[in-house]
PDB file of C-alpha atoms and ligand atoms in Angstrom:
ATOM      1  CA  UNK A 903     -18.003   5.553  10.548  1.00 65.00           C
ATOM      2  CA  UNK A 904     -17.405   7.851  13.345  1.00 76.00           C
ATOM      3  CA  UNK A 905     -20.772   9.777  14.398  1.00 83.00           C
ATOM      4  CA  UNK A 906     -20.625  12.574  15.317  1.00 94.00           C
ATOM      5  CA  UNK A 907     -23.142  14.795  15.275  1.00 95.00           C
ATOM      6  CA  UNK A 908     -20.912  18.068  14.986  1.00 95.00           C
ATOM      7  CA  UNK A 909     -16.757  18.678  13.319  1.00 95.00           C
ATOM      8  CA  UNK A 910     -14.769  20.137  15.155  1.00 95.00           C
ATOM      9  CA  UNK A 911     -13.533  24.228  14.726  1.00 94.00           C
ATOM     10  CA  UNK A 912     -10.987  25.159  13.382  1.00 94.00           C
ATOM     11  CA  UNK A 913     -10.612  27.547  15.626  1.00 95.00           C
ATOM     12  CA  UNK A 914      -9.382  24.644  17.561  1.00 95.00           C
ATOM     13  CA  UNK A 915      -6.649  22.951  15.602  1.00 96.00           C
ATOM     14  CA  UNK A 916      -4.986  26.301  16.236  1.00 95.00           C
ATOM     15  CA  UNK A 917      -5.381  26.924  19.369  1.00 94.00           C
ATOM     16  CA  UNK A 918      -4.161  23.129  19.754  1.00 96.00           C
ATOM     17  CA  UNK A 919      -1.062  23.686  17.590  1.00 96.00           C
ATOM     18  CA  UNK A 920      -0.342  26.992  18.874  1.00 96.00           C
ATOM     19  CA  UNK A 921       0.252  25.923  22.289  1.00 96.00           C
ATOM     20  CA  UNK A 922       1.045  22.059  21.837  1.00 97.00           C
ATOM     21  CA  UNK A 923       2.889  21.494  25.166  1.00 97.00           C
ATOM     22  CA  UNK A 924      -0.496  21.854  26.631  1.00 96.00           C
ATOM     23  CA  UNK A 925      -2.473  19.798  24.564  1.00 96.00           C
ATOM     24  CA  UNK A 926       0.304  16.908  25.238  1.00 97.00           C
ATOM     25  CA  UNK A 927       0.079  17.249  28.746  1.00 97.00           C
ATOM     26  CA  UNK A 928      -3.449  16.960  28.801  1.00 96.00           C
ATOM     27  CA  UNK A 929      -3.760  13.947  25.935  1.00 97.00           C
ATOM     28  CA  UNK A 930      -1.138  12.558  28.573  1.00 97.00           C
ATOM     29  CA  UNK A 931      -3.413  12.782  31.403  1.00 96.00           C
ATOM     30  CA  UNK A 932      -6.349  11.380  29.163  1.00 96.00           C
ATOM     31  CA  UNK A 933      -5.196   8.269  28.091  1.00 97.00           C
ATOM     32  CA  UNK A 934      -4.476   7.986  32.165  1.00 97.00           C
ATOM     33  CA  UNK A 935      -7.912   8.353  32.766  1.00 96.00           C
ATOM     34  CA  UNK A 936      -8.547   5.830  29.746  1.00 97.00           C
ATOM     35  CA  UNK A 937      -6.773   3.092  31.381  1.00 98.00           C
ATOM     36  CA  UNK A 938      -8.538   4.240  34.534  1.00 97.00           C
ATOM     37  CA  UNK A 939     -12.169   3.554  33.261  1.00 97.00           C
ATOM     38  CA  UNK A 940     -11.363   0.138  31.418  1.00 98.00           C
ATOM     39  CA  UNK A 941     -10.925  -1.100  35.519  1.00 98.00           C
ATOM     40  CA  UNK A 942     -13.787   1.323  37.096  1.00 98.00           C
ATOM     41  CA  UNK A 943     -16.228  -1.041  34.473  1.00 98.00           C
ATOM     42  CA  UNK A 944     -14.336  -3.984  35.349  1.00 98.00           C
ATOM     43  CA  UNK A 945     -14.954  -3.383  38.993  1.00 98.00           C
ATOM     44  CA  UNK A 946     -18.636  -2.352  38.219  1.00 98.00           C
ATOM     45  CA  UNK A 947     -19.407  -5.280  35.723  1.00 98.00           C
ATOM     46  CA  UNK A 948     -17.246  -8.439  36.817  1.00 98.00           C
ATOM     47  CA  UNK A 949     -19.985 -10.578  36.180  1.00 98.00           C
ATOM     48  CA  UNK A 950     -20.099  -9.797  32.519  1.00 98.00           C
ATOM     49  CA  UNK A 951     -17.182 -11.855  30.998  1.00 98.00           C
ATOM     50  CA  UNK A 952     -17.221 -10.672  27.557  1.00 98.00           C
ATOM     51  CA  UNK A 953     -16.699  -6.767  28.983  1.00 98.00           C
ATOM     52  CA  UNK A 954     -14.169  -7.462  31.447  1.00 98.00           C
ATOM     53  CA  UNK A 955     -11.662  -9.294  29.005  1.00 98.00           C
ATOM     54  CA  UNK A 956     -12.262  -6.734  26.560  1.00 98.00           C
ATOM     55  CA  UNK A 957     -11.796  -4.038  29.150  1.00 98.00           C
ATOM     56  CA  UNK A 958      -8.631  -5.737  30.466  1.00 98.00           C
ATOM     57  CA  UNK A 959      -6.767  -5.866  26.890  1.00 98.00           C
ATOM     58  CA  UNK A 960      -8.228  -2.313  26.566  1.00 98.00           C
ATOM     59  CA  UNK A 961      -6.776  -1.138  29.796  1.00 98.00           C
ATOM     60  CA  UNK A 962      -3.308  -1.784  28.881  1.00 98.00           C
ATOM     61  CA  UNK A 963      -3.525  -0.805  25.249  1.00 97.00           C
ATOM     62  CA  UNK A 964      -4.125   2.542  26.820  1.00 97.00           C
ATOM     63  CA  UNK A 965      -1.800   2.383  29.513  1.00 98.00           C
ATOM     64  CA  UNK A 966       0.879   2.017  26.525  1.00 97.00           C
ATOM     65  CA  UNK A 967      -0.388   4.913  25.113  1.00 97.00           C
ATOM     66  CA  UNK A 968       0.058   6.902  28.313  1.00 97.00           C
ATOM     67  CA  UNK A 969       3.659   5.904  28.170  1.00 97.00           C
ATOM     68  CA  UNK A 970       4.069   6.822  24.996  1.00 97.00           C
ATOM     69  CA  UNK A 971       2.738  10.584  25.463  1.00 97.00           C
ATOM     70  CA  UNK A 972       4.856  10.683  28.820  1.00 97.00           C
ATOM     71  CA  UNK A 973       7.779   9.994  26.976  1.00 97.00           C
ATOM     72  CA  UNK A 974       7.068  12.603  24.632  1.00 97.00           C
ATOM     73  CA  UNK A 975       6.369  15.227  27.305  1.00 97.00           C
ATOM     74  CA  UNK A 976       9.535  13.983  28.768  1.00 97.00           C
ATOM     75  CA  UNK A 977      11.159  14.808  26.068  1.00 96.00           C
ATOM     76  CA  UNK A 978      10.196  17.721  25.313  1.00 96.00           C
ATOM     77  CA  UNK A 979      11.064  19.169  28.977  1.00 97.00           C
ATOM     78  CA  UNK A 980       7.595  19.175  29.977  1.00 96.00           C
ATOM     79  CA  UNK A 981       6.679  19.895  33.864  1.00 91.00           C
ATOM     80  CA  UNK A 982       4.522  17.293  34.333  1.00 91.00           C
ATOM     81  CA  UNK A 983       1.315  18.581  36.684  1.00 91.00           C
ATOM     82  CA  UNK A 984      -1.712  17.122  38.384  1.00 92.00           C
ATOM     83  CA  UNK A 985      -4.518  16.413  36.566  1.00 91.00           C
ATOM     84  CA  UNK A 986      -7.409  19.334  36.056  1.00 86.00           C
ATOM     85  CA  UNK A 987     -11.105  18.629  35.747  1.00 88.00           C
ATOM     86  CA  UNK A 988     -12.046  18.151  32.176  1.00 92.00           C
ATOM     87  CA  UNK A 989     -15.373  19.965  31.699  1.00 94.00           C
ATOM     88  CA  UNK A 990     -15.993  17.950  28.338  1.00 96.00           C
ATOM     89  CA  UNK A 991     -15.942  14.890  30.143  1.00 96.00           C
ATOM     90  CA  UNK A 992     -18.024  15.988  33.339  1.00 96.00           C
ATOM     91  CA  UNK A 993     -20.479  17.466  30.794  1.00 97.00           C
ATOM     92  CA  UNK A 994     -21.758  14.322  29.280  1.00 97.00           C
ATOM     93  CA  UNK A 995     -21.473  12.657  32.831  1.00 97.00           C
ATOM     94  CA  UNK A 996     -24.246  14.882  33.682  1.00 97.00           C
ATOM     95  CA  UNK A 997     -26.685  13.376  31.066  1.00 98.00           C
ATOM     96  CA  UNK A 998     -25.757   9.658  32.300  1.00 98.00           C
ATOM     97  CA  UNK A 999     -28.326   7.703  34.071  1.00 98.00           C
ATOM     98  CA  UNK A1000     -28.270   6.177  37.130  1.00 96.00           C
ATOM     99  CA  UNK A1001     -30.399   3.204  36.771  1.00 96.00           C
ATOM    100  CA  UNK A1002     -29.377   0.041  35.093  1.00 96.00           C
ATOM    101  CA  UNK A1003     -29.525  -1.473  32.607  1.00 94.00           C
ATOM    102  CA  UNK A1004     -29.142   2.313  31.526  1.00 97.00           C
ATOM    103  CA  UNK A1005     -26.090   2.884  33.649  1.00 98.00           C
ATOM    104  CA  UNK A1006     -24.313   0.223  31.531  1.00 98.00           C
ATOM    105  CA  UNK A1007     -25.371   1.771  28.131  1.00 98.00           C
ATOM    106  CA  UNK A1008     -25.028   5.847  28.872  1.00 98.00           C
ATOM    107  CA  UNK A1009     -21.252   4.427  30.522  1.00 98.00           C
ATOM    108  CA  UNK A1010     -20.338   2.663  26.981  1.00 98.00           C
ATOM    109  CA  UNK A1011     -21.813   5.356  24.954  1.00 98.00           C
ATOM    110  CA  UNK A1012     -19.707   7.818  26.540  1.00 98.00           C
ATOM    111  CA  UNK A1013     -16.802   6.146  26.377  1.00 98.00           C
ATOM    112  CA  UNK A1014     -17.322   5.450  22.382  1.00 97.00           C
ATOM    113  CA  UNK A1015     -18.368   9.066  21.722  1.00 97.00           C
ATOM    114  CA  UNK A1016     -14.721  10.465  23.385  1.00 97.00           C
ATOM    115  CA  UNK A1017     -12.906   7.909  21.687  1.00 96.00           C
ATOM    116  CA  UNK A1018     -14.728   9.160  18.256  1.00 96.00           C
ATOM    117  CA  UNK A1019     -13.751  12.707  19.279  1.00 96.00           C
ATOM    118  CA  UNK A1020     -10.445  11.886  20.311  1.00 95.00           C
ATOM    119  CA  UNK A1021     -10.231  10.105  16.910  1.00 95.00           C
ATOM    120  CA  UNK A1022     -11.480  12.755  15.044  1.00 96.00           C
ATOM    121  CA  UNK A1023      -9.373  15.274  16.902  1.00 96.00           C
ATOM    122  CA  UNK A1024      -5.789  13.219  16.277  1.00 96.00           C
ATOM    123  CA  UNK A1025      -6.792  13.242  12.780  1.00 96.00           C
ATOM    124  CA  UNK A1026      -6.959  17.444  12.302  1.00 96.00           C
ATOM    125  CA  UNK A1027      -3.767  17.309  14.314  1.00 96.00           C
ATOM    126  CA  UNK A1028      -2.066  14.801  12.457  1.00 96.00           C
ATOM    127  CA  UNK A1029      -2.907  17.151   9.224  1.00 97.00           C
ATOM    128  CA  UNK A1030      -1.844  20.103  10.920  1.00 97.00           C
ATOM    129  CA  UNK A1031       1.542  19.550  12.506  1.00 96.00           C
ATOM    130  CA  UNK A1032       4.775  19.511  10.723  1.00 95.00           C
ATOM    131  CA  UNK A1033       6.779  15.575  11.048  1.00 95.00           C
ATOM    132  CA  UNK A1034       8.385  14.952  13.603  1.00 95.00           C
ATOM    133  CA  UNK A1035       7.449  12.716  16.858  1.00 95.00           C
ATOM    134  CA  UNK A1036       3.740  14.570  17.535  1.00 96.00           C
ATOM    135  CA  UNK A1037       2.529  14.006  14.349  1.00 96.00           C
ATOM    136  CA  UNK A1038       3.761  10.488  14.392  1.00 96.00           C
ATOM    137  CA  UNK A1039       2.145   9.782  17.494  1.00 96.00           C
ATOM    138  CA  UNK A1040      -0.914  11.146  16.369  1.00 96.00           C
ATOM    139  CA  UNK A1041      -0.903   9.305  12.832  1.00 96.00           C
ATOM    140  CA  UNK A1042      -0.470   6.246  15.132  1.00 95.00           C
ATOM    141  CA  UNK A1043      -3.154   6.436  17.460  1.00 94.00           C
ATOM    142  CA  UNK A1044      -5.652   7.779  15.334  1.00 91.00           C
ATOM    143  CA  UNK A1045      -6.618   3.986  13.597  1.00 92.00           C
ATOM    144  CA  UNK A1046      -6.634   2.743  17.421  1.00 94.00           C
ATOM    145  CA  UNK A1047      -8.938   5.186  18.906  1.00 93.00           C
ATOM    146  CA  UNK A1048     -11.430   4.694  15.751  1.00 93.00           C
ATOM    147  CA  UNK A1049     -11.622   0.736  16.949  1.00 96.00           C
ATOM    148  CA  UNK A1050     -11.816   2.017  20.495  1.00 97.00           C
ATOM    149  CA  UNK A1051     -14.835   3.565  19.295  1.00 97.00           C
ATOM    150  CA  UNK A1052     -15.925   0.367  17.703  1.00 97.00           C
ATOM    151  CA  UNK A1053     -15.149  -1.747  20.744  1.00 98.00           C
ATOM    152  CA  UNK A1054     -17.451   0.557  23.228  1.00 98.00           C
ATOM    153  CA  UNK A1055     -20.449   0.211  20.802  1.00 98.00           C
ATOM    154  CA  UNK A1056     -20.076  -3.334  20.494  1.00 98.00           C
ATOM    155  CA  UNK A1057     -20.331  -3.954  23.735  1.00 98.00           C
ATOM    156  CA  UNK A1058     -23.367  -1.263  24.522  1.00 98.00           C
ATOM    157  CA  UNK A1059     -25.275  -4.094  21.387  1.00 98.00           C
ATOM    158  CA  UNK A1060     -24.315  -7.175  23.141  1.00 98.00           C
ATOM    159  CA  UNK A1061     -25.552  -6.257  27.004  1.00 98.00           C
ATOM    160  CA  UNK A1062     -28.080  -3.723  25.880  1.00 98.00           C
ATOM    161  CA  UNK A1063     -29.122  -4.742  22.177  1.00 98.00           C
ATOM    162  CA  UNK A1064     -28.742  -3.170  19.128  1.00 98.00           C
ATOM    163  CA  UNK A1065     -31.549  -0.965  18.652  1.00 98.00           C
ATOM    164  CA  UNK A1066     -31.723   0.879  22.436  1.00 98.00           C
ATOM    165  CA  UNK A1067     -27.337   1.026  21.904  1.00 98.00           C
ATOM    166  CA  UNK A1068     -28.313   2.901  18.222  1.00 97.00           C
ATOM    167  CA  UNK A1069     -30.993   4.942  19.866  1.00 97.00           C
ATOM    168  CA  UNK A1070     -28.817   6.235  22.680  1.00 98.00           C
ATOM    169  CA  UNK A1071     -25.909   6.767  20.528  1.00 97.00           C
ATOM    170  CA  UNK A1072     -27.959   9.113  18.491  1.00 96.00           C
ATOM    171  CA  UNK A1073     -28.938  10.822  21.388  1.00 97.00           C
ATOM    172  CA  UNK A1074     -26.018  11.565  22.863  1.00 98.00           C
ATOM    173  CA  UNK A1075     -24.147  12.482  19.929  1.00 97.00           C
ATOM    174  CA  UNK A1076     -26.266  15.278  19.881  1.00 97.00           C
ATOM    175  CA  UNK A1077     -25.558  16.003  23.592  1.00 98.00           C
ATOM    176  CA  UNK A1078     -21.944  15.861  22.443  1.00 98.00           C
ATOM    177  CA  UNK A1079     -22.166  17.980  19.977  1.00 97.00           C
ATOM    178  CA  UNK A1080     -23.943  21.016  21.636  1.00 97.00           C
ATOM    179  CA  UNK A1081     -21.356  20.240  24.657  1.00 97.00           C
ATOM    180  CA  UNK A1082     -18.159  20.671  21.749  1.00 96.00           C
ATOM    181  CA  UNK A1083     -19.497  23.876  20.540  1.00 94.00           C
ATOM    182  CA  UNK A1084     -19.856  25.284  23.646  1.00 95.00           C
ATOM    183  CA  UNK A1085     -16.357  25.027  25.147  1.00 94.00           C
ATOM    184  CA  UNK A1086     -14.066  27.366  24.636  1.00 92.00           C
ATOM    185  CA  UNK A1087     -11.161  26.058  21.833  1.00 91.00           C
ATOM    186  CA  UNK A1088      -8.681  25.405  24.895  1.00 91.00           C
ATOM    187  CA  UNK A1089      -5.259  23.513  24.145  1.00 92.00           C
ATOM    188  CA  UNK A1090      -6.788  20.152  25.579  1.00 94.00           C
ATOM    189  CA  UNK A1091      -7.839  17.225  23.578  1.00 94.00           C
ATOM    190  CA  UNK A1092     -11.772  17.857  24.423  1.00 92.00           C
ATOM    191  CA  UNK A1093     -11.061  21.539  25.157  1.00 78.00           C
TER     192      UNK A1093
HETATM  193 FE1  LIG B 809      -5.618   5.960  23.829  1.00 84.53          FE
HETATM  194 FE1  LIG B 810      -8.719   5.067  23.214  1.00 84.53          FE
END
């Protein structure tokens, strides 16, 4: 259901295990940043009613989840930092037009295609980690952020249509993919 054009490395899902504080600390920041879009498109698109009460519910879904990590982080001891730049993220931003009604779309597409990554990426941790509260969490979000998904591309149909939301998604899923391959398999969640 997901689709993406490229799985992720294994190479990865070690590195992630391997050094799991930082991989928390930086999911932590991420669903931050989550929250933190869901109001950037409210404040970009209040005139589109169907977005912003989807965005609003969204928001604090992923506000909760930022707790949730934060607890975790707090619990494990974690030094909580400043947020870093995330070169996955600023990577696809490149590629995003400026222009709407393509603004709108290449803003929703985005968003869908990390949530499918994230998705895909709670999943190999899930399988990888031993119980205990990670893997929980993980289990637990993984459903959530596959609807996320679901959410951003229903939205890019209904202000954009179907078949230009379908075209773009394939497009960028490619960008996405060469973009995955190409980082180095850091302990982030789009490392
Ligand atoms: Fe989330
Ligand atoms: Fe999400």
């Amino acid at each position: 259901m997901l689709r993406l054009a490229a799985d992720t490395d294994p190479a990865w899902v070690r590195a992630a295990v391997s050094r799991l504080d930082a991989v928390l600390l930086d999911h932590m920041h991420c669903e931050k940043k989550a929250a933190a879009t869901a109001l950037s498109l409210i404040n970009r698109y209040p005139f589109h009613a169907e977005l912003v009460d989807r965005m609003v519910e969204h928001a604090a879904e992923e506000l909760d989840h930022f707790r949730q990590v934060l607890a975790i982080c707090r619990a494990r001891g974690l030094t909580l930092g400043r947020d870093s730049a995330d070169p996955y993220v600023n990577r696809l931003l490149e590629h995003a037009r400026r222009d709407e009604p393509a603004r709108l779309l290449d803003a929703l597409v985005v968003a869908a295609l990390i949530e499918a990554r994230s998705c895909e990426r709670f999943q190999l941790l899930a399988a990888a980690l031993p119980d205990g509260p990670e893997r929980r969490l993980f289990e637990e979000l993984l459903p959530t952020e596959a609807r996320h998904y679901a959410l951003f591309m229903d939205l890019a149909r209904t202000y954009c249509g179907a078949d230009a939301a379908a075209h773009r998604l394939d497009e960028y899923a490619v960008i996405e993919a060469a973009i995955v391959r190409s980082l180095p398999n850091e302990p982030r969640v789009h490392g």
